[in-house]
Amino acid sequence: MFRSTIPYLQKAVELEPANLDVAKTLLNVYSALEMTPEKNALKEKIKAQEAKN
């Protein structure tokens, strides 16, 4: 179930990188599926975006 949402969430993050709600949702999906490299990379992007705000 979670795995099927990944492409949609990734595209949403790509189109709206400032939308932290979507990014954090994707982060939670990565965490639930134990996708550590993807989770860590996204976590860094979120930190960078939060620093801009």
Coordinates of C-alpha atoms in Angstrom, one line a residue:
M1 CA 0.0 0.0 0.0
F2 CA 2.7 2.6 1.0
R3 CA 4.9 1.6 -1.9
S4 CA 2.3 2.6 -4.4
T5 CA 2.2 6.1 -3.1
I6 CA 5.9 6.7 -3.6
P7 CA 5.9 7.9 -7.3
Y8 CA 3.0 10.3 -6.6
L9 CA 4.7 11.8 -3.5
Q10 CA 8.1 12.0 -5.3
K11 CA 6.5 13.9 -8.1
A12 CA 4.7 16.3 -5.7
V13 CA 8.0 17.0 -3.9
E14 CA 9.7 17.6 -7.3
L15 CA 7.0 20.0 -8.4
E16 CA 6.6 21.8 -5.1
P17 CA 9.8 21.5 -3.1
A18 CA 8.6 24.1 -0.6
N19 CA 5.6 22.0 0.4
L20 CA 7.1 20.4 3.5
D21 CA 3.9 18.5 4.4
V22 CA 4.2 16.4 1.3
A23 CA 8.0 15.9 1.8
K24 CA 7.4 14.8 5.4
T25 CA 4.7 12.4 4.3
L26 CA 7.1 10.9 1.8
L27 CA 9.7 10.8 4.6
N28 CA 7.3 8.8 6.8
V29 CA 6.6 6.4 3.9
Y30 CA 10.4 5.8 3.4
S31 CA 10.7 5.2 7.1
A32 CA 7.8 2.8 7.3
L33 CA 9.3 0.8 4.4
E34 CA 12.8 1.0 5.9
M35 CA 14.2 2.8 2.8
T36 CA 17.1 4.4 4.8
P37 CA 19.2 5.9 1.9
E38 CA 16.1 7.6 0.4
K39 CA 14.9 8.7 3.9
N40 CA 18.3 10.2 4.7
A41 CA 18.6 12.0 1.4
L42 CA 15.1 13.5 1.7
K43 CA 15.7 14.5 5.3
E44 CA 18.7 16.6 4.1
K45 CA 16.5 18.3 1.5
I46 CA 13.9 19.0 4.1
K47 CA 16.5 20.6 6.4
A48 CA 17.7 22.7 3.5
Q49 CA 14.2 23.9 2.7
E50 CA 13.4 24.6 6.3
A51 CA 16.5 26.8 6.5
K52 CA 15.2 28.8 3.5
N53 CA 11.9 29.5 5.3

